[in-house]
Every structure is written in structure tokens, then in C-alpha cells.
Amino acid sequence: MTKPTVTIVGAGLAGSEAAWQLANRGFTVHLYEMRPKKTTEAHQTDKFAELVCSNSLGARSVDRAMGLLKEELRRLGSLIIEAADASALPAGGALAVGREEFSDYVTQAISQHRNIHVIREEVTDIPQGPAIIATGPLTSPALAERIRELAGQDYLYFYDALAPIVTLESIKMPPCWRQSRYDRDSGETGGDYINCPMNEEEYRAFVQALREAERIELRQFERDDERFFEACLPVEVLAMRGEDALAFGPMRPVGLRDPRTGKRPFAVVQLRQDNLAGTLYNLVGFQTNIRWPEQKRIFRLIPGLEEAEFVRLGQMHRNTFINAPVLLRPTLQWHDRDDLFFAGQIIGTEGYVGSTAGGMLAGVNMARLLSGQEPLVMPRETMMGALFWYVTHAEPKEFQPMKANFGLLPPLQPRVRRKRERYRKYAERALAALEEWMAKHGIQPAQLMTDH
Ligand SMILES: Cc1cc2nc3c(=O)[nH]c(=O)nc-3n(C[C@H](O)[C@H](O)[C@H](O)COP(=O)(O)OP(=O)(O)OC[C@H]3O[C@@H](n4cnc5c(N)ncnc54)[C@H](O)[C@@H]3O)c2cc1C
């Protein structure tokens, strides 16, 4: 019996990976890519899996979240990781790649695969029949409109305005304390927000540091689009608007009392829980375009955050993504259509490797679905499973894209205090869980290009 054909839209990191996984499992893939006929604001070539900015895929070591994510993908037979390993450059602890060689490798593997038919056309409607949508952060406007109709008006977004996230255990309490404004707490946490107080002198020094901070240059298409800024002002822009703008804005201290003094502080930075496990907190209203090393330096001036461990730094950029907690299952299937999957950055998994991971799971699960098997949820102890769990279970109202990080993993039992040791144990547990999951469900790593 001939196997069904799968439509994949977008030959970026996620779409190429999904195509490879399905084609190697014997399915015919129609892979649609609109470049070069129509291009995005960031892509420069007509190649597949083009890296639009940095040429680094993050840390190599499995004791780092990004390294672990890559190792999991490597064990599953990822084409993207194979291409990265084959085009690696000397870059210390990071896996940086020769950008051209990397995309050439993927383009060649995909174009030469006998089960993959590449169609260079823009897709402007949601495909009928088995389909994976992997059109990325710069999804073409026509398709984005169709996705918006499918998702509902409020569930497709065009911009990221990410505030930094820190681990709970790196926040010093006191001086920080738990309390919601006017004590309007859910009653579950002993205070839903963590507050970092500042006196006037600390506040003025902090505002000065924000004003002098080095910023990331916005791209032309982001500068041209006024909505980008109107929606959500970066914290450093607020600081420039007036000495007290922050003290009357996101740092207003109203409804709060510092338990050490019994008084309202001059200003407050509020932190809000960011994951269900309660191990991560974001700095409320602190979306920013400040350069990453500068962010660490400046945000560590906040009392109580002197030793903060940042799992994500703030950023603002153009990014099309759906509200995955409402719209997707952790198998990456659409909530009310079994044979429609979404993968890549459009589901809120930030970055090259996170996007690749989505392509991997969507490919594996589509193959299972079409073979009469249940699509799978990955174990939450794996970095991939933790990331997919996060994007499909985060608080829908606050949902923002997320990079792989150890704060998403379930805590170790018993807890391990030393960070290096803890990260090593997370990695050991994740890889053991992945191997067990693969064995239990008969998941074989896809054939690599070098095997062909
Ligand atoms: C300006 C910018 C800078 C970034 N910098 C970094 C960085 O330094 N490091 C990092 O890890 N991540 C970065 N990212 C995020 C990065 O884009 C993603 O990590 C990754 O490329 C997403 O992979 P993807 O497969 O989801 O999407 P993409 O790799 O973007 O692939 C999507 C593909 O779909 C195609 N497409 C879109 N619409 C259609 C359509 N209607 N029909 C047919 N084809 C279509 C596009 O042409 C594209 O080839 C950046 C993103 C942007 C926008």
C-alpha cells in the first residue's frame, strides 16, 4: 500500500528536519518553500535552513541546556545537527558553523532525497490533508492571515517583547519579599509576586545605567514598523523619557510595603512566576533592547538580584507565533485537527535548535499518526519534552516564546545544591529518559545523510 503524502510548508530549520524524518520513514513529502520567488525581510539566499543571524547553535557541552538539546536531537538522527557537526568551526565551547556549508549540506540532503519533492511556491492557505506548518518567525503575510483566521483573532502575534527571566533560587530574600499589590494574592504562593525594593539613590543610579546602556541595533524593517514600539516600550526607552517615568510605570511601588521597614519603598522591580513548577521568574515590564552582557551587568544592580542567574535575557524583535498553550497539544498537533501539526519558532520555541526540535517531533509524530500509531508526548525530563510541555502549558495570557533552559526541567529529587553537579545530573537523567522512551516506542534514529 502506498503511504500518504505529507505537505510541509517552510524549508527552514524545522521544516527541513520534519521533511527528513518523514522521508526516511518512507513517506512522500511535498516541501513548499517560497524563496527565492518571494523572500522574507531577513533571509538572504534561496537555501534551506538558512541561519538568518548568528552562526552559532549554542553550547556544545551536554551540561548546558542548549548542548543537551543538541545531543537529544543527535541521538534521534537529526539532519540539522548532522549538518552542524559536519560544518563546525573552531568556537571554544560553542557549536558555530560555516553558514554557507551548513545550509548547502541541508539543501543537498533534502533536494537529493527521493521521497522529497521541493515546490518553490508560497502557500497562502492552510493545506488540506496531512500537513506541517513550519513557516517561522517571518511567515508570509497571506498565510499568517489564514492562520489568524484558523486560530482566532487573539491567538496569533507578530512581535516578541521578552523580559529577562531568572531562576528563583538565585533571588536573594531578603531584601526581596513576596507580596502582590494591595495583597491581591491567589492564596497559593504566600505572595504571587517577588518584589525587589530600591531607595531613591539606588533608583537614580539604576535609571542612569539604563540610559547609558549599549543597545542592540534594530533592523530596518523593525525600525520602519511603528507598531513595534507602540505596543510595548522597552525599559531603557522609558528611562530616557523622564527621570521618574519608571517609578510611575513598571517600577511603581503602590500597594506594596517592605516588611523590613514597614514602609513603601521608593521604587520596586516586580518578578512574576514564569513556569508551572515555580522555578523561574520574569522581570515584569522589563522588555528591552539592551545588549545581553550589559543587561546582566545592569539588572544585577537591582537589590536582591546581585547574583541572579539569567535563563533568558530581554529582547524585542519581529516574530510571528501562535498561542500554543491554547492551540496545540504537546504532540504538536493542532487542538482540533489530528493531521495538522505546527513546528519551529512559530510555536514559541525560540532559536535555531529549539526550532529544529519541533521539526523532529512533528515529523516523528506525523509518521506515527499515518501508520496508525498514537502520536507521542516526550518525557518532561528531556530538554525537548520540557520545552514542548512549556509552550503547550504556559499561562496563555502571558505567553511568550521560550529558549531551552534547565529551569524548565522538573527539579531533581533529592535536590542538588551545586550548580555544575546539578546540570550534570539533569543531563544524565534527560539522556536516560530519552533512550528509555525511544526503546519503549520503537523509535529509531533517522538514517543520516552520511549513511546514504
Ligand atoms: C531577525 C532575526 C534574527 C534571529 N537571530 C537568531 C539567532 O541569532 N540565533 C537563533 O538561534 N535564532 C535567531 N532567530 C530566530 C530564528 O529565526 C529561528 O531560530 C529559526 O530560524 C526558526 O526556524 P524555523 O524553521 O521555525 O523558521 P525559518 O528558519 O525562518 O524557516 C521558515 C521558512 O518558511 C518559509 N516561508 C515562510 N512563509 C512561507 C509560505 N507562506 N509559504 C512557503 N514558505 C514560507 C521561509 O522562507 C523560511 O525559509 C532570529 C530570527 C529573526 C527574525
Short mmCIF file of C-alpha atoms and ligand atoms in Angstrom, two decimals:
data_model
loop_
_atom_site.label_atom_id
_atom_site.label_comp_id
_atom_site.label_asym_id
_atom_site.label_seq_id
_atom_site.Cartn_x
_atom_site.Cartn_y
_atom_site.Cartn_z
CA MET A 1 0.00 0.00 0.00
CA THR A 2 1.37 3.46 -0.82
CA LYS A 3 1.93 5.71 2.13
CA PRO A 4 0.09 9.06 2.29
CA THR A 5 1.80 12.24 1.12
CA VAL A 6 2.59 14.93 3.69
CA THR A 7 2.64 18.65 2.90
CA ILE A 8 5.29 20.64 4.75
CA VAL A 9 5.25 24.43 4.50
CA GLY A 10 8.62 26.15 5.02
CA ALA A 11 12.10 24.70 4.41
CA GLY A 12 13.78 26.40 7.36
CA LEU A 13 15.30 24.60 10.33
CA ALA A 14 12.03 22.97 11.45
CA GLY A 15 10.56 22.18 8.03
CA SER A 16 13.78 20.62 6.72
CA GLU A 17 14.10 18.44 9.82
CA ALA A 18 10.47 17.32 9.64
CA ALA A 19 10.81 16.50 5.92
CA TRP A 20 13.94 14.43 6.59
CA GLN A 21 12.27 12.46 9.39
CA LEU A 22 9.22 11.65 7.30
CA ALA A 23 11.09 10.89 4.09
CA ASN A 24 13.37 8.48 5.93
CA ARG A 25 10.32 6.69 7.28
CA GLY A 26 9.11 6.11 3.73
CA PHE A 27 6.58 8.94 3.37
CA THR A 28 6.39 11.16 0.33
CA VAL A 29 6.85 14.81 1.28
CA HIS A 30 5.79 17.87 -0.68
CA LEU A 31 8.01 20.55 0.79
CA TYR A 32 6.90 24.10 -0.06
CA GLU A 33 9.42 26.93 0.18
CA MET A 34 8.56 30.40 -1.11
CA ARG A 35 12.16 31.61 -1.52
CA PRO A 36 13.59 32.78 -3.89
CA LYS A 37 10.29 33.73 -5.62
CA LYS A 38 9.23 35.57 -2.52
CA THR A 39 11.58 36.26 0.35
CA THR A 40 11.43 37.39 3.99
CA GLU A 41 12.95 40.53 5.49
CA ALA A 42 15.85 38.55 6.98
CA HIS A 43 16.73 35.68 4.60
CA GLN A 44 19.43 36.38 2.01
CA THR A 45 19.59 33.18 -0.06
CA ASP A 46 17.36 30.52 -1.61
CA LYS A 47 18.92 27.75 0.52
CA PHE A 48 17.18 25.59 3.08
CA ALA A 49 17.81 26.01 6.82
CA GLU A 50 19.40 29.40 6.31
CA LEU A 51 20.73 30.91 9.54
CA VAL A 52 19.35 34.44 9.46
CA CYS A 53 21.63 35.94 12.08
CA SER A 54 24.31 34.40 14.32
CA ASN A 55 26.19 31.33 13.04
CA SER A 56 26.21 29.69 16.47
CA LEU A 57 23.95 26.86 17.59
CA GLY A 58 24.92 27.44 21.21
CA ALA A 59 26.93 25.45 23.75
CA ARG A 60 28.37 22.06 22.88
CA SER A 61 28.51 20.54 26.35
CA VAL A 62 25.55 18.41 27.45
CA ASP A 63 25.86 20.08 30.85
CA ARG A 64 24.37 23.20 29.23
CA ALA A 65 20.72 23.33 28.17
CA MET A 66 21.48 24.05 24.52
CA GLY A 67 24.15 21.33 24.41
CA LEU A 68 21.73 18.82 25.90
CA LEU A 69 19.04 19.74 23.39
CA LYS A 70 21.51 19.15 20.54
CA GLU A 71 22.60 15.80 21.98
CA GLU A 72 18.99 14.63 22.21
CA LEU A 73 18.46 15.61 18.58
CA ARG A 74 21.71 13.92 17.60
CA ARG A 75 20.53 10.66 19.18
CA LEU A 76 17.24 10.92 17.28
CA GLY A 77 19.14 11.23 13.98
CA SER A 78 18.68 14.92 13.26
CA LEU A 79 19.71 16.13 9.82
CA ILE A 80 20.21 19.68 11.13
CA ILE A 81 22.62 18.57 13.86
CA GLU A 82 24.43 16.30 11.42
CA ALA A 83 24.88 19.29 9.10
CA ALA A 84 26.09 21.44 12.02
CA ASP A 85 28.62 18.82 13.13
CA ALA A 86 29.86 18.49 9.56
CA SER A 87 30.33 22.25 9.10
CA ALA A 88 31.59 23.10 12.62
CA LEU A 89 34.15 25.88 13.08
CA PRO A 90 36.56 26.40 15.96
CA ALA A 91 34.50 28.38 18.51
CA GLY A 92 35.55 27.33 22.01
CA GLY A 93 32.65 25.77 23.89
CA ALA A 94 30.08 26.68 21.22
CA LEU A 95 28.94 24.82 18.12
CA ALA A 96 29.42 27.51 15.50
CA VAL A 97 29.10 26.58 11.84
CA GLY A 98 30.22 27.76 8.44
CA ARG A 99 26.91 29.33 7.44
CA GLU A 100 27.17 28.51 3.72
CA GLU A 101 28.44 24.96 4.25
CA PHE A 102 25.70 24.29 6.79
CA SER A 103 22.84 25.38 4.51
CA ASP A 104 24.46 23.69 1.49
CA TYR A 105 24.58 20.42 3.41
CA VAL A 106 20.90 20.57 4.33
CA THR A 107 19.84 21.78 0.88
CA GLN A 108 21.71 18.96 -0.80
CA ALA A 109 20.34 16.28 1.54
CA ILE A 110 16.76 17.45 1.07
CA SER A 111 16.95 18.05 -2.68
CA GLN A 112 18.53 14.64 -3.34
CA HIS A 113 16.14 12.60 -1.20
CA ARG A 114 13.94 10.53 -3.50
CA ASN A 115 10.90 10.89 -1.20
CA ILE A 116 11.03 14.69 -1.03
CA HIS A 117 9.58 16.91 -3.76
CA VAL A 118 10.52 20.53 -3.37
CA ILE A 119 7.99 23.07 -4.61
CA ARG A 120 9.21 26.65 -4.74
CA GLU A 121 5.92 28.43 -4.07
CA GLU A 122 4.32 30.50 -1.38
CA VAL A 123 1.49 28.68 0.39
CA THR A 124 -1.38 31.07 1.04
CA ASP A 125 -3.89 28.76 2.68
CA ILE A 126 -3.93 26.07 5.37
CA PRO A 127 -3.31 22.81 3.47
CA GLN A 128 -5.89 20.04 3.39
CA GLY A 129 -4.72 16.54 4.35
CA PRO A 130 -1.68 15.72 6.49
CA ALA A 131 0.37 18.90 6.88
CA ILE A 132 3.09 20.51 8.97
CA ILE A 133 3.30 24.30 9.08
CA ALA A 134 6.86 25.45 9.79
CA THR A 135 6.95 28.93 8.32
CA GLY A 136 8.90 30.51 11.15
CA PRO A 137 9.02 33.96 12.72
CA LEU A 138 8.69 35.68 9.33
CA THR A 139 5.71 33.71 7.99
CA SER A 140 4.41 35.39 4.83
CA PRO A 141 1.54 37.81 5.50
CA ALA A 142 -1.02 35.91 3.38
CA LEU A 143 -0.51 32.65 5.26
CA ALA A 144 -0.31 34.48 8.60
CA GLU A 145 -3.76 35.87 7.89
CA ARG A 146 -5.13 32.35 7.27
CA ILE A 147 -3.50 31.13 10.47
CA ARG A 148 -5.06 34.03 12.33
CA GLU A 149 -8.49 33.05 10.98
CA LEU A 150 -7.92 29.43 12.00
CA ALA A 151 -6.55 30.32 15.43
CA GLY A 152 -8.92 33.12 16.29
CA GLN A 153 -8.22 36.83 16.31
CA ASP A 154 -6.35 36.96 19.61
CA TYR A 155 -4.08 33.95 19.22
CA LEU A 156 -1.50 34.99 16.62
CA TYR A 157 1.20 37.52 17.50
CA PHE A 158 3.71 39.44 15.40
CA TYR A 159 6.23 40.73 17.93
CA ASP A 160 8.27 39.48 20.81
CA ALA A 161 8.75 41.76 23.74
CA LEU A 162 10.65 39.50 26.06
CA ALA A 163 11.55 40.41 29.61
CA PRO A 164 14.53 38.67 31.25
CA ILE A 165 13.89 35.53 33.31
CA VAL A 166 15.89 34.49 36.39
CA THR A 167 15.88 31.33 38.49
CA LEU A 168 14.05 31.54 41.82
CA GLU A 169 16.99 30.09 43.72
CA SER A 170 19.28 32.92 42.58
CA ILE A 171 16.99 35.65 44.01
CA LYS A 172 18.08 36.87 47.45
CA MET A 173 15.28 37.09 50.04
CA PRO A 174 15.50 39.48 51.91
CA PRO A 175 15.88 42.16 50.64
CA CYS A 176 13.23 40.82 48.21
CA TRP A 177 9.90 39.68 49.57
CA ARG A 178 6.68 38.11 48.34
CA GLN A 179 3.54 40.23 48.03
CA SER A 180 1.01 41.27 45.36
CA ARG A 181 -0.08 44.88 45.13
CA TYR A 182 -2.75 45.55 47.75
CA ASP A 183 -2.32 41.92 48.85
CA ARG A 184 -4.45 40.66 45.96
CA ASP A 185 -2.88 37.21 46.01
CA SER A 186 -4.15 33.92 44.65
CA GLY A 187 -3.56 32.49 48.14
CA GLU A 188 -1.44 29.66 46.72
CA THR A 189 2.04 31.13 46.92
CA GLY A 190 2.32 33.29 50.05
CA GLY A 191 2.55 36.28 47.69
CA ASP A 192 2.31 35.89 43.90
CA TYR A 193 5.00 38.48 43.10
CA ILE A 194 8.57 38.82 44.32
CA ASN A 195 9.45 42.47 44.96
CA CYS A 196 12.95 43.94 44.84
CA PRO A 197 12.96 47.32 46.63
CA MET A 198 15.05 50.39 45.76
CA ASN A 199 15.67 53.56 47.71
CA GLU A 200 15.86 56.85 45.82
CA GLU A 201 19.64 56.77 45.43
CA GLU A 202 19.60 53.19 44.06
CA TYR A 203 16.75 54.09 41.71
CA ARG A 204 18.55 57.14 40.27
CA ALA A 205 21.74 55.12 39.70
CA PHE A 206 19.71 52.38 38.02
CA VAL A 207 17.94 54.82 35.68
CA GLN A 208 21.29 56.36 34.78
CA ALA A 209 22.71 52.91 33.95
CA LEU A 210 19.72 52.16 31.70
CA ARG A 211 20.12 55.49 29.91
CA GLU A 212 23.79 54.86 29.21
CA ALA A 213 23.38 51.19 28.24
CA GLU A 214 24.59 49.94 24.89
CA ARG A 215 21.63 48.83 22.75
CA ILE A 216 21.08 46.29 20.01
CA GLU A 217 20.55 47.97 16.64
CA LEU A 218 17.07 47.29 15.33
CA ARG A 219 16.83 46.02 11.76
CA GLN A 220 15.40 48.41 9.20
CA PHE A 221 12.09 46.57 8.90
CA GLU A 222 11.66 46.73 12.66
CA ARG A 223 12.53 50.46 12.78
CA ASP A 224 10.03 51.13 9.97
CA ASP A 225 7.16 49.49 11.80
CA GLU A 226 5.69 51.83 14.37
CA ARG A 227 3.52 49.14 15.96
CA PHE A 228 6.72 47.52 17.15
CA PHE A 229 7.28 50.19 19.74
CA GLU A 230 3.75 51.36 20.40
CA ALA A 231 2.67 48.02 21.81
CA CYS A 232 5.32 47.71 24.49
CA LEU A 233 8.02 50.25 25.28
CA PRO A 234 11.49 48.94 26.12
CA VAL A 235 12.57 49.75 29.66
CA GLU A 236 15.54 51.85 28.50
CA VAL A 237 13.27 53.98 26.28
CA LEU A 238 11.03 54.63 29.28
CA ALA A 239 14.12 55.61 31.29
CA MET A 240 15.04 58.14 28.58
CA ARG A 241 11.56 59.67 28.62
CA GLY A 242 11.90 61.03 32.13
CA GLU A 243 13.79 60.59 35.38
CA ASP A 244 10.65 59.31 37.15
CA ALA A 245 8.95 57.54 34.24
CA LEU A 246 9.84 54.08 35.57
CA ALA A 247 8.90 54.96 39.17
CA PHE A 248 5.42 55.81 37.85
CA GLY A 249 5.43 52.91 35.37
CA PRO A 250 6.58 49.31 35.80
CA MET A 251 8.58 50.16 38.95
CA ARG A 252 5.76 51.93 40.80
CA PRO A 253 5.68 50.85 44.45
CA VAL A 254 1.96 51.42 45.12
CA GLY A 255 0.17 48.82 47.21
CA LEU A 256 3.44 47.33 48.49
CA ARG A 257 5.15 47.51 51.89
CA ASP A 258 8.71 46.39 52.56
CA PRO A 259 8.46 44.03 55.58
CA ARG A 260 11.89 45.17 56.83
CA THR A 261 10.79 48.81 57.22
CA GLY A 262 7.01 48.59 57.19
CA LYS A 263 7.09 51.35 54.56
CA ARG A 264 6.51 51.74 50.85
CA PRO A 265 9.90 51.71 49.05
CA PHE A 266 10.82 54.47 46.57
CA ALA A 267 10.60 52.03 43.64
CA VAL A 268 10.18 48.31 43.13
CA VAL A 269 11.10 45.76 40.46
CA GLN A 270 8.43 43.06 40.44
CA LEU A 271 9.10 39.48 39.42
CA ARG A 272 6.32 37.16 38.31
CA GLN A 273 6.28 33.37 38.21
CA ASP A 274 7.06 32.14 34.69
CA ASN A 275 6.66 28.36 34.73
CA LEU A 276 4.26 25.95 36.39
CA ALA A 277 6.98 24.47 38.57
CA GLY A 278 7.60 27.94 40.03
CA THR A 279 11.36 27.77 39.47
CA LEU A 280 11.55 30.72 37.02
CA TYR A 281 10.56 34.37 37.45
CA ASN A 282 10.39 37.19 34.87
CA LEU A 283 11.07 40.87 35.49
CA VAL A 284 7.68 42.43 34.89
CA GLY A 285 7.68 45.17 32.22
CA PHE A 286 11.40 44.83 31.53
CA GLN A 287 11.31 44.12 27.79
CA THR A 288 14.48 45.63 26.40
CA ASN A 289 16.87 46.03 23.50
CA ILE A 290 19.96 46.47 25.67
CA ARG A 291 22.92 44.27 24.64
CA TRP A 292 22.95 40.98 26.53
CA PRO A 293 26.17 41.37 28.57
CA GLU A 294 25.00 44.89 29.52
CA GLN A 295 21.65 43.52 30.65
CA LYS A 296 23.35 41.17 33.09
CA ARG A 297 25.50 43.94 34.49
CA ILE A 298 22.65 46.44 34.86
CA PHE A 299 19.96 44.09 36.16
CA ARG A 300 22.37 42.79 38.78
CA LEU A 301 22.30 46.33 40.23
CA ILE A 302 18.76 45.54 41.42
CA PRO A 303 18.83 44.76 45.15
CA GLY A 304 18.37 41.01 45.61
CA LEU A 305 19.44 40.20 42.03
CA GLU A 306 23.18 40.74 42.54
CA GLU A 307 23.80 37.05 41.85
CA ALA A 308 20.84 36.42 39.56
CA GLU A 309 21.12 33.52 37.16
CA PHE A 310 19.53 34.59 33.86
CA VAL A 311 17.91 31.80 31.85
CA ARG A 312 16.66 34.27 29.25
CA LEU A 313 17.63 37.84 28.53
CA GLY A 314 15.27 40.50 27.30
CA GLN A 315 14.74 41.18 23.61
CA MET A 316 12.32 42.71 21.18
CA HIS A 317 12.02 41.65 17.59
CA ARG A 318 9.62 40.78 14.83
CA ASN A 319 8.31 37.31 15.45
CA THR A 320 5.16 35.59 14.27
CA PHE A 321 3.96 32.99 16.75
CA ILE A 322 0.74 31.32 17.82
CA ASN A 323 -0.63 30.97 21.31
CA ALA A 324 0.49 27.36 21.60
CA PRO A 325 -0.89 26.80 25.15
CA VAL A 326 -4.39 27.27 23.69
CA LEU A 327 -3.92 25.91 20.18
CA LEU A 328 -1.51 22.96 20.29
CA ARG A 329 -1.28 19.62 22.04
CA PRO A 330 2.11 18.56 23.45
CA THR A 331 2.35 16.17 20.47
CA LEU A 332 2.43 19.41 18.36
CA GLN A 333 -0.93 18.58 16.77
CA TRP A 334 -3.49 21.33 16.26
CA HIS A 335 -6.04 21.26 19.07
CA ASP A 336 -8.97 20.14 16.91
CA ARG A 337 -7.32 18.65 13.83
CA ASP A 338 -5.25 15.48 14.23
CA ASP A 339 -3.39 15.68 10.91
CA LEU A 340 -2.27 19.31 11.20
CA PHE A 341 0.98 19.96 13.06
CA PHE A 342 2.87 23.18 13.74
CA ALA A 343 6.62 23.23 14.33
CA GLY A 344 9.53 25.63 14.71
CA GLN A 345 9.66 29.13 16.03
CA ILE A 346 6.01 29.74 15.13
CA ILE A 347 5.01 27.59 18.13
CA GLY A 348 7.14 29.66 20.53
CA THR A 349 10.28 27.54 20.74
CA GLU A 350 12.91 30.21 20.37
CA GLY A 351 16.18 29.79 18.45
CA TYR A 352 17.72 27.57 15.80
CA VAL A 353 17.96 24.39 17.88
CA GLY A 354 14.60 24.78 19.63
CA SER A 355 13.00 25.20 16.20
CA THR A 356 14.77 22.10 14.89
CA ALA A 357 13.45 20.13 17.88
CA GLY A 358 9.87 20.96 16.87
CA GLY A 359 10.52 19.75 13.33
CA MET A 360 11.86 16.49 14.75
CA LEU A 361 8.83 15.76 16.95
CA ALA A 362 6.30 16.86 14.33
CA GLY A 363 8.00 14.59 11.77
CA VAL A 364 8.13 11.57 14.11
CA ASN A 365 4.54 12.07 15.28
CA MET A 366 3.13 12.63 11.79
CA ALA A 367 4.77 9.35 10.71
CA ARG A 368 3.20 7.58 13.69
CA LEU A 369 -0.23 9.06 13.05
CA LEU A 370 -0.18 7.99 9.42
CA SER A 371 0.98 4.49 10.43
CA GLY A 372 -1.99 4.08 12.77
CA GLN A 373 0.05 4.66 15.96
CA GLU A 374 -0.57 7.22 18.71
CA PRO A 375 1.47 10.42 18.42
CA LEU A 376 3.73 10.73 21.45
CA VAL A 377 4.40 13.26 24.20
CA MET A 378 8.10 13.36 25.05
CA PRO A 379 9.23 12.78 28.66
CA ARG A 380 9.40 16.04 30.60
CA GLU A 381 12.83 15.08 31.95
CA THR A 382 14.24 15.53 28.44
CA MET A 383 15.08 19.05 27.28
CA MET A 384 12.86 18.57 24.23
CA GLY A 385 9.94 17.29 26.31
CA ALA A 386 10.31 20.11 28.84
CA LEU A 387 10.31 22.73 26.08
CA PHE A 388 7.21 21.33 24.35
CA TRP A 389 5.47 20.97 27.69
CA TYR A 390 6.23 24.59 28.48
CA VAL A 391 4.92 26.01 25.21
CA THR A 392 1.72 23.96 25.38
CA HIS A 393 1.04 24.53 29.10
CA ALA A 394 2.24 28.07 29.83
CA GLU A 395 -0.22 30.71 31.04
CA PRO A 396 -1.98 31.67 27.75
CA LYS A 397 -2.45 35.34 28.69
CA GLU A 398 1.26 35.87 29.32
CA PHE A 399 2.60 33.52 26.65
CA GLN A 400 5.94 34.48 25.09
CA PRO A 401 8.46 32.32 23.20
CA MET A 402 11.00 30.38 25.24
CA LYS A 403 14.54 29.09 24.70
CA ALA A 404 15.69 25.75 26.11
CA ASN A 405 16.89 26.13 29.70
CA PHE A 406 17.31 23.90 32.73
CA GLY A 407 14.68 25.86 34.68
CA LEU A 408 12.04 24.10 32.56
CA LEU A 409 13.04 20.63 33.78
CA PRO A 410 11.32 19.03 36.77
CA PRO A 411 13.51 19.50 39.89
CA LEU A 412 15.86 16.68 40.86
CA GLN A 413 14.94 14.51 43.83
CA PRO A 414 16.81 14.89 46.14
CA ARG A 415 17.83 18.44 45.23
CA VAL A 416 21.43 19.08 44.27
CA ARG A 417 22.82 22.38 45.53
CA ARG A 418 25.96 22.81 43.44
CA LYS A 419 25.10 24.16 40.01
CA ARG A 420 27.64 22.20 37.96
CA GLU A 421 26.71 18.96 39.63
CA ARG A 422 23.02 19.71 39.21
CA TYR A 423 23.39 20.41 35.48
CA ARG A 424 25.38 17.20 35.02
CA LYS A 425 22.62 15.24 36.75
CA TYR A 426 19.90 16.93 34.66
CA ALA A 427 21.77 15.85 31.53
CA GLU A 428 22.24 12.26 32.72
CA ARG A 429 18.58 11.97 33.65
CA ALA A 430 17.45 13.53 30.36
CA LEU A 431 19.51 11.24 28.16
CA ALA A 432 18.47 8.14 30.12
CA ALA A 433 14.81 9.20 29.80
CA LEU A 434 15.23 9.75 26.06
CA GLU A 435 16.84 6.34 25.50
CA GLU A 436 14.10 4.62 27.50
CA TRP A 437 11.37 6.48 25.59
CA MET A 438 12.91 5.60 22.24
CA ALA A 439 13.25 1.93 23.20
CA LYS A 440 9.72 1.73 24.62
CA HIS A 441 8.10 3.19 21.48
CA GLY A 442 10.46 1.63 18.95
CA ILE A 443 11.78 5.00 17.75
CA GLN A 444 14.83 4.50 15.58
CA PRO A 445 17.16 7.39 14.78
CA ALA A 446 16.53 8.57 11.21
CA GLN A 447 19.12 7.48 8.65
CA LEU A 448 21.76 10.14 8.37
CA MET A 449 22.97 11.65 5.12
CA THR A 450 26.33 10.02 5.62
CA ASP A 451 24.56 6.61 5.60
CA HIS A 452 23.01 7.19 2.18
C1 LIG B 1 15.94 38.86 12.51
C2 LIG B 1 16.07 37.54 13.22
C3 LIG B 1 17.27 37.19 13.83
C4 LIG B 1 17.39 35.97 14.51
N1 LIG B 1 18.58 35.62 15.09
C5 LIG B 1 18.72 34.40 15.68
C6 LIG B 1 19.98 33.98 16.22
O1 LIG B 1 20.97 34.68 16.15
N2 LIG B 1 20.06 32.76 16.82
C7 LIG B 1 18.98 31.94 16.89
O2 LIG B 1 19.12 30.82 17.42
N3 LIG B 1 17.78 32.29 16.36
C8 LIG B 1 17.63 33.51 15.77
N4 LIG B 1 16.43 33.89 15.24
C9 LIG B 1 15.34 33.02 15.34
C10 LIG B 1 15.40 32.12 14.09
O3 LIG B 1 14.69 32.70 13.05
C11 LIG B 1 14.83 30.83 14.38
O4 LIG B 1 15.53 30.32 15.45
C12 LIG B 1 14.86 29.81 13.25
O5 LIG B 1 15.30 30.26 12.01
C13 LIG B 1 13.45 29.39 13.15
O6 LIG B 1 13.38 28.23 12.40
P1 LIG B 1 12.04 27.91 11.65
O7 LIG B 1 12.26 26.69 10.89
O8 LIG B 1 10.91 27.94 12.61
O9 LIG B 1 11.84 29.17 10.69
P2 LIG B 1 12.80 29.67 9.41
O10 LIG B 1 14.14 29.11 9.60
O11 LIG B 1 12.57 31.10 9.34
O12 LIG B 1 12.10 28.90 8.23
C14 LIG B 1 10.81 29.22 7.77
C15 LIG B 1 10.80 29.07 6.25
O13 LIG B 1 9.45 29.20 5.81
C16 LIG B 1 9.46 29.96 4.60
N5 LIG B 1 8.11 30.53 4.46
C17 LIG B 1 7.51 31.49 5.21
N6 LIG B 1 6.23 31.66 4.82
C18 LIG B 1 6.01 30.79 3.79
C19 LIG B 1 4.88 30.49 2.97
N7 LIG B 1 3.71 31.10 3.14
N8 LIG B 1 4.99 29.55 2.02
C20 LIG B 1 6.17 28.90 1.83
N9 LIG B 1 7.28 29.14 2.56
C21 LIG B 1 7.20 30.07 3.55
C22 LIG B 1 10.56 30.97 4.80
O14 LIG B 1 11.05 31.46 3.58
C23 LIG B 1 11.60 30.15 5.55
O15 LIG B 1 12.51 29.52 4.68
C24 LIG B 1 16.27 35.11 14.57
C25 LIG B 1 15.09 35.47 13.94
C26 LIG B 1 14.96 36.67 13.28
C27 LIG B 1 13.66 37.02 12.61
#
